[in-house]
mmCIF file of C-alpha atoms in Angstrom:
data_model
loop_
_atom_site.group_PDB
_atom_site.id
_atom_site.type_symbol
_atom_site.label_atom_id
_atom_site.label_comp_id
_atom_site.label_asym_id
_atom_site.label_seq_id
_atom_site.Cartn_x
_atom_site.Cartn_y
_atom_site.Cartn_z
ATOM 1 C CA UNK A 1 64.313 96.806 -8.513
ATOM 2 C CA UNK A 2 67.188 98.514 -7.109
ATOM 3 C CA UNK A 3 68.747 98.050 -3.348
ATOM 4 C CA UNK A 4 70.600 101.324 -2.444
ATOM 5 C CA UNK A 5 74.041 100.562 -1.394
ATOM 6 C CA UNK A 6 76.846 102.378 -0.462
ATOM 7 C CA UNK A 7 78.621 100.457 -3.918
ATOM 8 C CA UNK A 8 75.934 102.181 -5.712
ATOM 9 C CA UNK A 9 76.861 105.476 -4.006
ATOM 10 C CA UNK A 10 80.276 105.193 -4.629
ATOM 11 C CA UNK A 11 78.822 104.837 -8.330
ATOM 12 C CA UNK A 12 76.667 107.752 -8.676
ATOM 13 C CA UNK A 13 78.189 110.152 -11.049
ATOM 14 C CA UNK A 14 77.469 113.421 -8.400
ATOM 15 C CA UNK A 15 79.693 111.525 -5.630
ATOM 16 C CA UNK A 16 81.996 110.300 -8.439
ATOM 17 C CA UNK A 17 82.666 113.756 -8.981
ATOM 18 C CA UNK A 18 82.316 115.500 -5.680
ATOM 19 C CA UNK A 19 84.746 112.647 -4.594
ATOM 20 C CA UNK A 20 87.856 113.215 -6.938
ATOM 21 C CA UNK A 21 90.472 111.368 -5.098
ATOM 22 C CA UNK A 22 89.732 111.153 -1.593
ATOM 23 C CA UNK A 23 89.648 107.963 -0.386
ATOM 24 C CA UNK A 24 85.837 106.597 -0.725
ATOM 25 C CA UNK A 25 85.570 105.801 3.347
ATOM 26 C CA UNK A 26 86.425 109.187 4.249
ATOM 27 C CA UNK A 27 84.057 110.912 1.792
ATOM 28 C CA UNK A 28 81.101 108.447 2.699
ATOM 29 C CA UNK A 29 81.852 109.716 6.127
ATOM 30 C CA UNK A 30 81.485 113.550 6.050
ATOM 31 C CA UNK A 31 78.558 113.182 3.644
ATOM 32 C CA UNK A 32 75.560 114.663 4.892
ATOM 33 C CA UNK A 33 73.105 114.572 2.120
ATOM 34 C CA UNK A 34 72.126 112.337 0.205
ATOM 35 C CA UNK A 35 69.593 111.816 -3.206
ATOM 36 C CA UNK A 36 68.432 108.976 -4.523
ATOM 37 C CA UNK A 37 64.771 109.666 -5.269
ATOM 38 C CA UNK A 38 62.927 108.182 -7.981
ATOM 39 C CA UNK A 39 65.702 105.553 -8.540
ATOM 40 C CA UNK A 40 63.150 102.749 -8.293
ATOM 41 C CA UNK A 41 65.143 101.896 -4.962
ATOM 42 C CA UNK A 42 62.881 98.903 -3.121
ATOM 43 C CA UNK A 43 65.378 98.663 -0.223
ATOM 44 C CA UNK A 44 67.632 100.501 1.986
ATOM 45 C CA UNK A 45 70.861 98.298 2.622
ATOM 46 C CA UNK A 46 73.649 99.001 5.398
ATOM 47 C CA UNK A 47 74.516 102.838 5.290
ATOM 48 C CA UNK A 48 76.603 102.840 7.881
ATOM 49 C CA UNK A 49 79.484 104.531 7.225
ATOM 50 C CA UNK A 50 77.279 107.940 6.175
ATOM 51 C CA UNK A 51 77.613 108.735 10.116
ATOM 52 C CA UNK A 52 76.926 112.669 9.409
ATOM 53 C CA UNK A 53 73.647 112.310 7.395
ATOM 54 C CA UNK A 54 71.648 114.755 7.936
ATOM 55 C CA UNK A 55 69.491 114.389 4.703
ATOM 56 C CA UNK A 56 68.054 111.563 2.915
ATOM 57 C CA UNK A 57 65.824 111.928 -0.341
ATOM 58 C CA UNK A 58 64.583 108.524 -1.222
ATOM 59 C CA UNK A 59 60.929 109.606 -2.794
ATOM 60 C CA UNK A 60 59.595 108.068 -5.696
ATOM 61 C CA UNK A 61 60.540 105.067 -5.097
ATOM 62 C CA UNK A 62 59.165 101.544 -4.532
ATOM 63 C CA UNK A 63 60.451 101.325 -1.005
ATOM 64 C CA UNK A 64 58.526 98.583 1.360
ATOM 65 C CA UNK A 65 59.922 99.162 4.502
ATOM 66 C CA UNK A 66 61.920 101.733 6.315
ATOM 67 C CA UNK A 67 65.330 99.613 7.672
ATOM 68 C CA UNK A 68 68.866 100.231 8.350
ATOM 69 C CA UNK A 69 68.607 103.773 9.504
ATOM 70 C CA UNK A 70 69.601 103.097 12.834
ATOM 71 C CA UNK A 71 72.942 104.593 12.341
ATOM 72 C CA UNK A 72 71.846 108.288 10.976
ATOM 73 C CA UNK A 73 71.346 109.933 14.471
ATOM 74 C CA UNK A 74 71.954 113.413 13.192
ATOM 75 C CA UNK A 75 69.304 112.831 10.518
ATOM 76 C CA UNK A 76 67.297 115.920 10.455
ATOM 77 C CA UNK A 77 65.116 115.750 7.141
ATOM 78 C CA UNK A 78 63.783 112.073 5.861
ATOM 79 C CA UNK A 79 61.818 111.961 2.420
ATOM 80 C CA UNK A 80 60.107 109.418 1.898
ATOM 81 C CA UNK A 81 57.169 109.952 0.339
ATOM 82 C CA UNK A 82 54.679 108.534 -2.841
ATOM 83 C CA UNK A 83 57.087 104.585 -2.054
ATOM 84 C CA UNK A 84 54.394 101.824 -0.893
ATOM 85 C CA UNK A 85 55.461 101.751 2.962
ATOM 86 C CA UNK A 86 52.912 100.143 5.073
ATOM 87 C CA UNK A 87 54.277 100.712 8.519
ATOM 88 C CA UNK A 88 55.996 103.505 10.175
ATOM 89 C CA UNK A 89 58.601 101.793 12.386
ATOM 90 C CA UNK A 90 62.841 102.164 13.204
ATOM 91 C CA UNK A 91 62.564 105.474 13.400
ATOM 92 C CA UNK A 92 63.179 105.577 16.821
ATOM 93 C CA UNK A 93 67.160 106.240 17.386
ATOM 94 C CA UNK A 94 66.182 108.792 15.143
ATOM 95 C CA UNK A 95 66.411 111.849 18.138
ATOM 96 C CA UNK A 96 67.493 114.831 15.791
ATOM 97 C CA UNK A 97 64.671 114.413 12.868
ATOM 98 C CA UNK A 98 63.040 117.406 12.430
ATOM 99 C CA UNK A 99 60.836 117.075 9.195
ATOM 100 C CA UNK A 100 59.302 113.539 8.109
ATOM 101 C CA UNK A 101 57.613 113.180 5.071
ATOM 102 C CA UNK A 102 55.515 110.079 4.983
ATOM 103 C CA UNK A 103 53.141 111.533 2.081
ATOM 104 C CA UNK A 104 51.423 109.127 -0.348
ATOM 105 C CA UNK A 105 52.243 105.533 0.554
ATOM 106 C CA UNK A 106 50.337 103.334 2.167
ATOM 107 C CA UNK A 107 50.305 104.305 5.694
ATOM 108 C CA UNK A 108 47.093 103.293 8.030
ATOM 109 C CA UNK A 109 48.174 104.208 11.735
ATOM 110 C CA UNK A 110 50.478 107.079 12.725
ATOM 111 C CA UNK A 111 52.712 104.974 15.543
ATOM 112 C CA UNK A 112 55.673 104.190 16.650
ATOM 113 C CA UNK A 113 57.272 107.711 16.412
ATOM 114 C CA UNK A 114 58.161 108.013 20.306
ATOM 115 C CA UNK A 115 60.895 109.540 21.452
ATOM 116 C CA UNK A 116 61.484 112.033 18.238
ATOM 117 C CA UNK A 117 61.233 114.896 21.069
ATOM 118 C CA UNK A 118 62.499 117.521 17.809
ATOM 119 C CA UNK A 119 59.970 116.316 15.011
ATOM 120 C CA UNK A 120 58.564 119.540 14.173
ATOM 121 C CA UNK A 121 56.742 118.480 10.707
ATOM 122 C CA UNK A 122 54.685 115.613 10.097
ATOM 123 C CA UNK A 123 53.728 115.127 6.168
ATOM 124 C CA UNK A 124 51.120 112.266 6.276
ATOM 125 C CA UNK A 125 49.003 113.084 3.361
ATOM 126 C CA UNK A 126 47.015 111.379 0.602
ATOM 127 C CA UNK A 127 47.902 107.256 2.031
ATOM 128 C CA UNK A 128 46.404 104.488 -0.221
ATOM 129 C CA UNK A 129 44.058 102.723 2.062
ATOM 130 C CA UNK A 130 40.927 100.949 1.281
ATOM 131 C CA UNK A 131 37.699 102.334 0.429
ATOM 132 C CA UNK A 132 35.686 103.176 3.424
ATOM 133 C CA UNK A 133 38.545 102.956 5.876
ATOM 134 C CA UNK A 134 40.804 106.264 7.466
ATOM 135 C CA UNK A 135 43.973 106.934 8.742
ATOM 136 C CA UNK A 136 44.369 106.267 12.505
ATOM 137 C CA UNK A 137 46.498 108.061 15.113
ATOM 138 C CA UNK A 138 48.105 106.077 18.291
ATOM 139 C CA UNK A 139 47.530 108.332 21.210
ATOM 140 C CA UNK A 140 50.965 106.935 22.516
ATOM 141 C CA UNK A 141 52.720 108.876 19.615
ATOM 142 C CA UNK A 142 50.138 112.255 19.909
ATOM 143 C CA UNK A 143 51.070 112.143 23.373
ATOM 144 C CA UNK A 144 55.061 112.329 22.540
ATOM 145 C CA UNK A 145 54.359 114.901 19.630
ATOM 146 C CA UNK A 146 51.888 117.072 21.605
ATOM 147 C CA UNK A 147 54.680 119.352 22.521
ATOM 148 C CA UNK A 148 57.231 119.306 19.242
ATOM 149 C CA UNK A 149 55.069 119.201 16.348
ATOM 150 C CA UNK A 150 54.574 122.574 14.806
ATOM 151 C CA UNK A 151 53.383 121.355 11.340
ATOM 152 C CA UNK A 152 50.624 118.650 10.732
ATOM 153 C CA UNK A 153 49.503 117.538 6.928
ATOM 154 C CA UNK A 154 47.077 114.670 7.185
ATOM 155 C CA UNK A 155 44.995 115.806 4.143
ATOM 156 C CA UNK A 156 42.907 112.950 1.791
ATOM 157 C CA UNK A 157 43.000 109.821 4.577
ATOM 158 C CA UNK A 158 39.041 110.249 5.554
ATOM 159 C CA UNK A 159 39.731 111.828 8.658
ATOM 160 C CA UNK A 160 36.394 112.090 10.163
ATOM 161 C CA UNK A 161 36.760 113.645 13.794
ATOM 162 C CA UNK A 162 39.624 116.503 14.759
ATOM 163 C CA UNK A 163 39.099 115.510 18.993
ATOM 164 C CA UNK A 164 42.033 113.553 19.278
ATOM 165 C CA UNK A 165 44.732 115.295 17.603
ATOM 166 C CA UNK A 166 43.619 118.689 20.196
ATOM 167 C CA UNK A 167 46.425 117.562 22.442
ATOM 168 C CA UNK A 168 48.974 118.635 19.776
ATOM 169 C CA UNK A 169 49.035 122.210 21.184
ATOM 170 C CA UNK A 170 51.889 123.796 19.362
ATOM 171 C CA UNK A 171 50.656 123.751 16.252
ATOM 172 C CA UNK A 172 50.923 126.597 13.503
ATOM 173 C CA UNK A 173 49.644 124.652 9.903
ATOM 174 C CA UNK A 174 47.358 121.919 10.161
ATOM 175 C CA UNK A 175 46.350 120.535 6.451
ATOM 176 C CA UNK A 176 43.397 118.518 6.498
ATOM 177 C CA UNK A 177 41.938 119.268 3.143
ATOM 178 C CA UNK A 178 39.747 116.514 0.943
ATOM 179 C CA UNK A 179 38.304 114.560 3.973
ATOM 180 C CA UNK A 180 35.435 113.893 5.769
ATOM 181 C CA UNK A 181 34.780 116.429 8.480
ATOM 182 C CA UNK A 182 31.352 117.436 9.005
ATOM 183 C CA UNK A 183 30.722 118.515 12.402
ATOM 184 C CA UNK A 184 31.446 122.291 12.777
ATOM 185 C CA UNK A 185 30.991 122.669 16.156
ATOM 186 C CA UNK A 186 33.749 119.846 16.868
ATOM 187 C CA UNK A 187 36.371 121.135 14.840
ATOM 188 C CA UNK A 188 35.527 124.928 16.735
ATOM 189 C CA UNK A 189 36.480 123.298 20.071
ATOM 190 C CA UNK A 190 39.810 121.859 18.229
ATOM 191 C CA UNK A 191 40.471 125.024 17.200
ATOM 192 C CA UNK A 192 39.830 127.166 20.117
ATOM 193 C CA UNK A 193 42.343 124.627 21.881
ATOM 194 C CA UNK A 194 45.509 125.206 19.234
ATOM 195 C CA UNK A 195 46.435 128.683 20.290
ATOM 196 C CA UNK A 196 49.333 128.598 18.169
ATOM 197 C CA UNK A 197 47.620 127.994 14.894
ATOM 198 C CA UNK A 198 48.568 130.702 12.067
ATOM 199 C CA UNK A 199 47.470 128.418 8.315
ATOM 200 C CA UNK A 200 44.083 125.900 8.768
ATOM 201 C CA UNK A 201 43.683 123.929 5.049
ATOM 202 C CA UNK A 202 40.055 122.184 5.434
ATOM 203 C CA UNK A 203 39.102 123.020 1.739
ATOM 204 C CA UNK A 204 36.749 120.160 -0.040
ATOM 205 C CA UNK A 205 35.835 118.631 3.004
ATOM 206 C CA UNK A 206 31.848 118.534 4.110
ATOM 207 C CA UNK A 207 32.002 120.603 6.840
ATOM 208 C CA UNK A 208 33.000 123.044 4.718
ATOM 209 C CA UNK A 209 29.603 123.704 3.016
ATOM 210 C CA UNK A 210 27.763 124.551 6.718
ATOM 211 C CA UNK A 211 26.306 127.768 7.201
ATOM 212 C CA UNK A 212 28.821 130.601 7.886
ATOM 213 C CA UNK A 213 31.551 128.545 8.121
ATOM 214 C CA UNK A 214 34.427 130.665 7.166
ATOM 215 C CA UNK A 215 33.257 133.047 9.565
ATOM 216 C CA UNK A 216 32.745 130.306 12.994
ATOM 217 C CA UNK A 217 36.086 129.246 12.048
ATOM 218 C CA UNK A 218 37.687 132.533 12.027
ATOM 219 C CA UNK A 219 36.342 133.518 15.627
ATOM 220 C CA UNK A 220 37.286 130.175 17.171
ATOM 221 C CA UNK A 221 40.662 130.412 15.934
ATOM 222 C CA UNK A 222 42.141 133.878 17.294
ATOM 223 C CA UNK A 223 45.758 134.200 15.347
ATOM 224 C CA UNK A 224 45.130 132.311 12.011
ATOM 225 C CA UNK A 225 46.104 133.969 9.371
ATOM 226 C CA UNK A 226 45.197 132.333 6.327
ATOM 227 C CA UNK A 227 42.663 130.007 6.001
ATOM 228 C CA UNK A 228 42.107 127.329 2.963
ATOM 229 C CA UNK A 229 44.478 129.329 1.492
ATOM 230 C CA UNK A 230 43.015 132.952 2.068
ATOM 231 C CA UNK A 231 44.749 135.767 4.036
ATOM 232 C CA UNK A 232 42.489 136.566 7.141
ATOM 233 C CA UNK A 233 41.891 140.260 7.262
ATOM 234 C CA UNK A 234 41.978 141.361 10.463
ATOM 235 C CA UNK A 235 40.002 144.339 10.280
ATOM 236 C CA UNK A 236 37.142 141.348 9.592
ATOM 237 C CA UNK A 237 38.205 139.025 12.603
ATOM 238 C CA UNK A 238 37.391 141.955 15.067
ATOM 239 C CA UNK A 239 34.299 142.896 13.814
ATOM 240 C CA UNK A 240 33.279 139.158 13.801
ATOM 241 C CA UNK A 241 34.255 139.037 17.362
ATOM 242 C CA UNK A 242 31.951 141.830 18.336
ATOM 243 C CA UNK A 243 29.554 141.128 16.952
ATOM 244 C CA UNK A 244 29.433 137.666 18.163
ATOM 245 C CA UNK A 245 29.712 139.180 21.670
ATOM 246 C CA UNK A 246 26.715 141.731 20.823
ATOM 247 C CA UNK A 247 24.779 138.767 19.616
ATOM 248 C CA UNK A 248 25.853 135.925 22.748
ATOM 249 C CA UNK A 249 24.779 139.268 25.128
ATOM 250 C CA UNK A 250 21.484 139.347 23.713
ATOM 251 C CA UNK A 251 20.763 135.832 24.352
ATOM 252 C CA UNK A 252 22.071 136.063 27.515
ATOM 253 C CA UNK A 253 18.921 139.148 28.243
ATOM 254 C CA UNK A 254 16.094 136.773 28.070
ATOM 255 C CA UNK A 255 17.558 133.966 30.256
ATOM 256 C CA UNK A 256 17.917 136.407 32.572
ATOM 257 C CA UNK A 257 14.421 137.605 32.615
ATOM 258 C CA UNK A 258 13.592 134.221 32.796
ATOM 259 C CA UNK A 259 15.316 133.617 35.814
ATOM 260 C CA UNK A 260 13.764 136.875 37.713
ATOM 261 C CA UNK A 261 10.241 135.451 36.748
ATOM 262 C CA UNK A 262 10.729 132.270 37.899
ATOM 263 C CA UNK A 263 12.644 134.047 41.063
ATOM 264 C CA UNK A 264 11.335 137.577 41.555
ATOM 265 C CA UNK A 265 12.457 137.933 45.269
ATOM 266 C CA UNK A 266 16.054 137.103 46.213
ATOM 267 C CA UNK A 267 16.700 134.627 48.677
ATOM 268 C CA UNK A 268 16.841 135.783 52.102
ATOM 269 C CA UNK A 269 20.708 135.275 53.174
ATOM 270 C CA UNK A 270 20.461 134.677 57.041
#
């Protein structure tokens, strides 16, 4: 295994050449991305002196544990995803990251990501848990992203029930394919809640198979655009609209006769 270092930096044949002759400190210091992705890397040493980070690839990798990023406070893009982390922690001093990708490790609760006020994408997807068990969400950390997060992939973690994550009320694409959703009527009430939401990916999941499906989902969700990876036709949303007004006014005839049998003479108001 392989512990990235800032000797191991200095050793990379890109830096070696970016680098020429300048002195190593003072490159290492204005260097603001940085790639070491599928390296088998299995540790993060003291990076330090890469003050202006503002990009770190370390995918494909056999990374543990996220450490020693205190110092990268104008990190704006971390990839970490398909290593074997099991916890999501010192992230924190983090304030500037704006995409985390967390994708294909081996994740079980989403925590511990408090006071990332500009975290705008979350990229969650496809952790290796154990049969029969699903990813978790802290309501600490929804509460801190409910504002931020614009972008939401949580797909293949058996994600049964959509009711807690409602509070995250900015966001545009929510992925959530190849899960376990079943109730239709639950994830309608999400929906109807996220105002903002333009892409919906719910594709191999069972809720998927309920009657008229593609149709519920289009009227509870007013400005998505494409759903499971179709364009939304607009012409279509409207006339779904209707007629689910005709149809909830036609219900709405009966009750009323109801009422005026049960009540034929109003009140007397004295």
């Amino acid at each position: 295994m392989v512990r990235l270092t800032i000797d191991l930096i200095a050793k990379s044949s890109i830096h070696v050449k970016n680098r020429r002759d300048e002195p190593l400190e003072n490159y290492l210091k204005k260097l603001t991305h940085l790639n070491f992705s599928n390296k088998n890397i299995d540790e993060i040493d003291d990076l330090s002196v890469c003050r202006s980070l503002t990009v770190l690839y370390l995918y494909d990798n056999c990374i543990t544990r996220i450490s020693n990023l205190g110092f990268a406070s104008s990190l704006t893009h971390l990839y970490l995803q398909n290593n074997s982390i099991r916890n999501i922690e010192n992230l924190s001093s983090l304030h500037r990251l704006s995409k985390l990708y967390l994708g294909g490790n081996c994740i079980a609760v989403v925590e511990k990501l408090e006071g990332l006020d500009d975290l705008k994408e979350l990229h969650i997807e496809n952790q290796q848990l154990p049969p029969g068990e699903k990813l978790l969400f802290d309501p600490r950390t929804l509460q801190s992203l409910s504002k931020s997060l614009l972008v939401l992939n949580a797909s293949s973690n058996g994600i049964d029930e959509l009711k807690e994550l409602v509070i995250l009320e900015n966001l545009t694409h929510f992925a959530a394919s190849d899960n376990q959703l079943r109730d239709l009527k639950e994830v309608e009430h999400v929906l109807k809640k996220w105002h903002s939401l333009q892409r919906l990916d719910l594709i191999r999941n069972p809720v998927c198979i309920k009657p008229k499906y593609r149709d519920r989902i289009i009227v509870a969700s007013k400005h998505l655009e494409f759903l499971d990876g179709k364009e939304v036709n607009q012409t279509a949303r409207e006339f779904l609209i209707n007629w689910k007004a005709s149809r909830d006014g036609k219900k709405k005839i009966p009750e009323e006769r109801g009422l005026d049998v049960l009540c034929p003479y109003p009140n007397p108001d004295y």
